Amino acid sequence: MAPSLREEGITTTALDVADELGVQLVRLMRMVHKGRSMAAKQGPDGIERSAYSILLCLIHDGPQRTSKLADALHAEISTISRQSGSLVQHGLVERLADPEDGRACLLAPTREGLRVFEENRKLRNKWLATVMADWPEEDRRTLNHLLDRLNSDIQENTPQMADQNKGL
């Protein structure tokens, strides 16, 4: 496979900067993981913290089958089934008939699921605002802009992600 136009112009300096970015991204992921680990494995409502990623996908991307959620979250279907079952039991997610295939069902957030999601979102936002309380507003806005740009470029330059997101 021939290198893309973007790959042809990569300099040693660009590779050094990319290496430092890689180090900082790994550090960021460790901090996020450590923060989650320090919080209880179960939220105050008895839901596994990792199950909230299912709720996030359903709220942002709409009702979905378990298999599509597993693909989106890079998880096993059995894991998604167990976690979504817990979300259903707690009234945060409901099962709906799939209009395209009556034998299958779609998972969708309930009104209570939306409320719990927003409550958790507010807590996350307060925590992040506290973390960056001493940052100038321009730095906070620049960080958001650059992270959005990085995420978009990663999405566009990862073949499987680019294929999944065509037409969005």
PDB file of C-alpha atoms in Angstrom:
ATOM      1  CA  MET A   1       0.000   0.000   0.000  1.00  0.00           C
ATOM      2  CA  ALA A   2       1.440   3.389  -1.001  1.00  0.00           C
ATOM      3  CA  PRO A   3       1.869   5.995   1.745  1.00  0.00           C
ATOM      4  CA  SER A   4      -0.730   8.760   1.824  1.00  0.00           C
ATOM      5  CA  LEU A   5       0.174  12.358   1.105  1.00  0.00           C
ATOM      6  CA  ARG A   6       0.065  13.026   4.846  1.00  0.00           C
ATOM      7  CA  GLU A   7       2.542  10.192   5.552  1.00  0.00           C
ATOM      8  CA  GLU A   8       5.037  11.309   2.877  1.00  0.00           C
ATOM      9  CA  GLY A   9       5.844  14.621   4.589  1.00  0.00           C
ATOM     10  CA  ILE A  10       6.476  13.302   8.116  1.00  0.00           C
ATOM     11  CA  THR A  11       9.677  14.759   9.542  1.00  0.00           C
ATOM     12  CA  THR A  12      11.812  13.590  12.443  1.00  0.00           C
ATOM     13  CA  THR A  13      10.558  16.572  14.434  1.00  0.00           C
ATOM     14  CA  ALA A  14       6.949  15.609  13.714  1.00  0.00           C
ATOM     15  CA  LEU A  15       7.698  12.063  14.911  1.00  0.00           C
ATOM     16  CA  ASP A  16       9.304  13.406  18.109  1.00  0.00           C
ATOM     17  CA  VAL A  17       6.261  15.574  18.820  1.00  0.00           C
ATOM     18  CA  ALA A  18       3.990  12.604  18.092  1.00  0.00           C
ATOM     19  CA  ASP A  19       6.018  10.498  20.528  1.00  0.00           C
ATOM     20  CA  GLU A  20       5.554  13.090  23.284  1.00  0.00           C
ATOM     21  CA  LEU A  21       1.829  13.272  22.484  1.00  0.00           C
ATOM     22  CA  GLY A  22       1.678   9.478  22.773  1.00  0.00           C
ATOM     23  CA  VAL A  23       3.319   9.665  26.205  1.00  0.00           C
ATOM     24  CA  GLN A  24       0.863  12.357  27.325  1.00  0.00           C
ATOM     25  CA  LEU A  25      -2.148  10.413  25.996  1.00  0.00           C
ATOM     26  CA  VAL A  26      -1.047   7.274  27.875  1.00  0.00           C
ATOM     27  CA  ARG A  27      -0.591   9.414  30.991  1.00  0.00           C
ATOM     28  CA  LEU A  28      -4.072  10.899  30.502  1.00  0.00           C
ATOM     29  CA  MET A  29      -5.630   7.451  30.105  1.00  0.00           C
ATOM     30  CA  ARG A  30      -3.871   6.262  33.287  1.00  0.00           C
ATOM     31  CA  MET A  31      -5.175   9.269  35.218  1.00  0.00           C
ATOM     32  CA  VAL A  32      -8.705   8.708  33.945  1.00  0.00           C
ATOM     33  CA  HIS A  33      -8.501   5.006  34.784  1.00  0.00           C
ATOM     34  CA  LYS A  34      -7.063   5.763  38.227  1.00  0.00           C
ATOM     35  CA  GLY A  35      -9.835   8.280  38.896  1.00  0.00           C
ATOM     36  CA  ARG A  36     -12.464   5.735  37.941  1.00  0.00           C
ATOM     37  CA  SER A  37     -10.797   3.045  40.047  1.00  0.00           C
ATOM     38  CA  MET A  38     -10.690   5.322  43.079  1.00  0.00           C
ATOM     39  CA  ALA A  39     -14.422   5.891  42.713  1.00  0.00           C
ATOM     40  CA  ALA A  40     -16.555   2.980  43.736  1.00  0.00           C
ATOM     41  CA  LYS A  41     -16.923   0.201  41.155  1.00  0.00           C
ATOM     42  CA  GLN A  42     -20.632   0.709  41.591  1.00  0.00           C
ATOM     43  CA  GLY A  43     -22.280   4.085  41.410  1.00  0.00           C
ATOM     44  CA  PRO A  44     -24.577   5.296  44.176  1.00  0.00           C
ATOM     45  CA  ASP A  45     -27.502   3.831  42.235  1.00  0.00           C
ATOM     46  CA  GLY A  46     -25.943   0.326  42.126  1.00  0.00           C
ATOM     47  CA  ILE A  47     -25.007   0.487  38.441  1.00  0.00           C
ATOM     48  CA  GLU A  48     -21.533  -0.574  37.313  1.00  0.00           C
ATOM     49  CA  ARG A  49     -19.626   2.514  36.210  1.00  0.00           C
ATOM     50  CA  SER A  50     -18.726   0.835  32.916  1.00  0.00           C
ATOM     51  CA  ALA A  51     -22.442   0.400  32.112  1.00  0.00           C
ATOM     52  CA  TYR A  52     -22.759   4.180  31.793  1.00  0.00           C
ATOM     53  CA  SER A  53     -20.857   3.987  28.493  1.00  0.00           C
ATOM     54  CA  ILE A  54     -23.820   2.001  27.126  1.00  0.00           C
ATOM     55  CA  LEU A  55     -26.189   4.703  28.313  1.00  0.00           C
ATOM     56  CA  LEU A  56     -23.958   7.357  26.713  1.00  0.00           C
ATOM     57  CA  CYS A  57     -24.028   5.548  23.346  1.00  0.00           C
ATOM     58  CA  LEU A  58     -27.790   5.139  23.456  1.00  0.00           C
ATOM     59  CA  ILE A  59     -28.329   8.798  24.309  1.00  0.00           C
ATOM     60  CA  HIS A  60     -25.907  10.104  21.689  1.00  0.00           C
ATOM     61  CA  ASP A  61     -26.503   7.582  18.887  1.00  0.00           C
ATOM     62  CA  GLY A  62     -30.098   6.514  19.487  1.00  0.00           C
ATOM     63  CA  PRO A  63     -31.614   3.066  20.051  1.00  0.00           C
ATOM     64  CA  GLN A  64     -29.329   0.198  19.066  1.00  0.00           C
ATOM     65  CA  ARG A  65     -28.987  -3.556  19.061  1.00  0.00           C
ATOM     66  CA  THR A  66     -26.649  -5.192  21.556  1.00  0.00           C
ATOM     67  CA  SER A  67     -24.308  -6.267  18.753  1.00  0.00           C
ATOM     68  CA  LYS A  68     -23.922  -2.689  17.481  1.00  0.00           C
ATOM     69  CA  LEU A  69     -23.190  -1.479  21.027  1.00  0.00           C
ATOM     70  CA  ALA A  70     -20.564  -4.195  21.445  1.00  0.00           C
ATOM     71  CA  ASP A  71     -18.871  -3.051  18.231  1.00  0.00           C
ATOM     72  CA  ALA A  72     -19.034   0.615  19.198  1.00  0.00           C
ATOM     73  CA  LEU A  73     -17.653  -0.032  22.689  1.00  0.00           C
ATOM     74  CA  HIS A  74     -15.114  -2.680  21.629  1.00  0.00           C
ATOM     75  CA  ALA A  75     -16.638  -5.129  24.096  1.00  0.00           C
ATOM     76  CA  GLU A  76     -17.953  -8.660  24.079  1.00  0.00           C
ATOM     77  CA  ILE A  77     -21.672  -9.077  23.412  1.00  0.00           C
ATOM     78  CA  SER A  78     -21.973 -11.025  26.689  1.00  0.00           C
ATOM     79  CA  THR A  79     -20.552  -8.051  28.616  1.00  0.00           C
ATOM     80  CA  ILE A  80     -22.916  -5.619  26.903  1.00  0.00           C
ATOM     81  CA  SER A  81     -25.847  -7.987  27.522  1.00  0.00           C
ATOM     82  CA  ARG A  82     -25.062  -8.249  31.224  1.00  0.00           C
ATOM     83  CA  GLN A  83     -24.551  -4.511  31.678  1.00  0.00           C
ATOM     84  CA  SER A  84     -27.582  -3.547  29.608  1.00  0.00           C
ATOM     85  CA  GLY A  85     -29.646  -6.069  31.596  1.00  0.00           C
ATOM     86  CA  SER A  86     -28.655  -4.216  34.745  1.00  0.00           C
ATOM     87  CA  LEU A  87     -29.597  -0.899  33.134  1.00  0.00           C
ATOM     88  CA  VAL A  88     -32.991  -2.368  32.182  1.00  0.00           C
ATOM     89  CA  GLN A  89     -33.541  -3.674  35.739  1.00  0.00           C
ATOM     90  CA  HIS A  90     -32.787  -0.221  37.135  1.00  0.00           C
ATOM     91  CA  GLY A  91     -35.209   1.397  34.687  1.00  0.00           C
ATOM     92  CA  LEU A  92     -32.521   3.377  32.828  1.00  0.00           C
ATOM     93  CA  VAL A  93     -32.840   1.500  29.534  1.00  0.00           C
ATOM     94  CA  GLU A  94     -35.758  -0.240  27.871  1.00  0.00           C
ATOM     95  CA  ARG A  95     -36.028  -2.902  25.208  1.00  0.00           C
ATOM     96  CA  LEU A  96     -38.029  -1.972  22.109  1.00  0.00           C
ATOM     97  CA  ALA A  97     -39.055  -4.093  19.130  1.00  0.00           C
ATOM     98  CA  ASP A  98     -36.704  -3.584  16.203  1.00  0.00           C
ATOM     99  CA  PRO A  99     -38.880  -2.200  13.378  1.00  0.00           C
ATOM    100  CA  GLU A 100     -36.532  -3.796  10.803  1.00  0.00           C
ATOM    101  CA  ASP A 101     -36.602  -7.266  12.415  1.00  0.00           C
ATOM    102  CA  GLY A 102     -39.410  -8.178  14.791  1.00  0.00           C
ATOM    103  CA  ARG A 103     -37.330 -11.009  16.286  1.00  0.00           C
ATOM    104  CA  ALA A 104     -34.664  -8.577  17.524  1.00  0.00           C
ATOM    105  CA  CYS A 105     -34.853  -5.768  20.028  1.00  0.00           C
ATOM    106  CA  LEU A 106     -33.304  -2.360  20.342  1.00  0.00           C
ATOM    107  CA  LEU A 107     -32.065  -0.817  23.559  1.00  0.00           C
ATOM    108  CA  ALA A 108     -33.122   2.763  24.233  1.00  0.00           C
ATOM    109  CA  PRO A 109     -32.682   5.139  27.182  1.00  0.00           C
ATOM    110  CA  THR A 110     -35.712   5.786  29.375  1.00  0.00           C
ATOM    111  CA  ARG A 111     -36.686   9.142  30.825  1.00  0.00           C
ATOM    112  CA  GLU A 112     -35.042   8.011  34.088  1.00  0.00           C
ATOM    113  CA  GLY A 113     -31.932   7.004  32.122  1.00  0.00           C
ATOM    114  CA  LEU A 114     -31.724  10.491  30.647  1.00  0.00           C
ATOM    115  CA  ARG A 115     -32.117  12.009  34.130  1.00  0.00           C
ATOM    116  CA  VAL A 116     -29.389   9.808  35.656  1.00  0.00           C
ATOM    117  CA  PHE A 117     -27.103  10.496  32.698  1.00  0.00           C
ATOM    118  CA  GLU A 118     -27.540  14.256  33.125  1.00  0.00           C
ATOM    119  CA  GLU A 119     -26.923  13.979  36.867  1.00  0.00           C
ATOM    120  CA  ASN A 120     -23.649  12.117  36.241  1.00  0.00           C
ATOM    121  CA  ARG A 121     -22.730  14.575  33.506  1.00  0.00           C
ATOM    122  CA  LYS A 122     -23.160  17.479  35.951  1.00  0.00           C
ATOM    123  CA  LEU A 123     -20.890  15.741  38.468  1.00  0.00           C
ATOM    124  CA  ARG A 124     -18.251  15.150  35.781  1.00  0.00           C
ATOM    125  CA  ASN A 125     -18.489  18.770  34.656  1.00  0.00           C
ATOM    126  CA  LYS A 126     -18.046  20.052  38.217  1.00  0.00           C
ATOM    127  CA  TRP A 127     -14.985  17.839  38.648  1.00  0.00           C
ATOM    128  CA  LEU A 128     -13.414  19.008  35.363  1.00  0.00           C
ATOM    129  CA  ALA A 129     -14.190  22.650  36.177  1.00  0.00           C
ATOM    130  CA  THR A 130     -12.431  22.164  39.522  1.00  0.00           C
ATOM    131  CA  VAL A 131      -9.419  20.522  37.833  1.00  0.00           C
ATOM    132  CA  MET A 132      -9.054  23.482  35.461  1.00  0.00           C
ATOM    133  CA  ALA A 133     -10.172  26.220  37.853  1.00  0.00           C
ATOM    134  CA  ASP A 134      -6.789  27.983  37.687  1.00  0.00           C
ATOM    135  CA  TRP A 135      -6.553  27.820  33.888  1.00  0.00           C
ATOM    136  CA  PRO A 136      -7.315  30.944  31.859  1.00  0.00           C
ATOM    137  CA  GLU A 137     -10.581  30.609  29.923  1.00  0.00           C
ATOM    138  CA  GLU A 138      -8.703  30.852  26.616  1.00  0.00           C
ATOM    139  CA  ASP A 139      -6.579  27.803  27.558  1.00  0.00           C
ATOM    140  CA  ARG A 140      -9.698  25.796  28.416  1.00  0.00           C
ATOM    141  CA  ARG A 141     -11.325  26.714  25.110  1.00  0.00           C
ATOM    142  CA  THR A 142      -8.102  25.955  23.200  1.00  0.00           C
ATOM    143  CA  LEU A 143      -7.877  22.528  24.856  1.00  0.00           C
ATOM    144  CA  ASN A 144     -11.465  21.725  23.840  1.00  0.00           C
ATOM    145  CA  HIS A 145     -10.804  22.868  20.280  1.00  0.00           C
ATOM    146  CA  LEU A 146      -7.581  20.864  19.961  1.00  0.00           C
ATOM    147  CA  LEU A 147      -9.077  17.705  21.484  1.00  0.00           C
ATOM    148  CA  ASP A 148     -12.015  17.944  19.082  1.00  0.00           C
ATOM    149  CA  ARG A 149      -9.610  18.355  16.186  1.00  0.00           C
ATOM    150  CA  LEU A 150      -7.455  15.434  17.366  1.00  0.00           C
ATOM    151  CA  ASN A 151     -10.490  13.173  17.803  1.00  0.00           C
ATOM    152  CA  SER A 152     -11.791  14.083  14.343  1.00  0.00           C
ATOM    153  CA  ASP A 153      -8.430  13.444  12.703  1.00  0.00           C
ATOM    154  CA  ILE A 154      -8.018  10.122  14.518  1.00  0.00           C
ATOM    155  CA  GLN A 155     -11.512   9.158  13.393  1.00  0.00           C
ATOM    156  CA  GLU A 156     -10.779  10.109   9.774  1.00  0.00           C
ATOM    157  CA  ASN A 157      -7.391   8.353   9.712  1.00  0.00           C
ATOM    158  CA  THR A 158      -8.463   5.088  11.276  1.00  0.00           C
ATOM    159  CA  PRO A 159      -9.910   3.037   8.388  1.00  0.00           C
ATOM    160  CA  GLN A 160     -12.574   1.165  10.384  1.00  0.00           C
ATOM    161  CA  MET A 161     -13.737   4.344  12.146  1.00  0.00           C
ATOM    162  CA  ALA A 162     -13.852   6.347   8.915  1.00  0.00           C
ATOM    163  CA  ASP A 163     -16.012   3.646   7.266  1.00  0.00           C
ATOM    164  CA  GLN A 164     -18.404   3.539  10.245  1.00  0.00           C
ATOM    165  CA  ASN A 165     -18.814   7.308  10.342  1.00  0.00           C
ATOM    166  CA  LYS A 166     -19.385   8.099   6.663  1.00  0.00           C
ATOM    167  CA  GLY A 167     -22.415  10.262   6.258  1.00  0.00           C
ATOM    168  CA  LEU A 168     -22.443  11.610   9.823  1.00  0.00           C
TER     169      LEU A 168
END
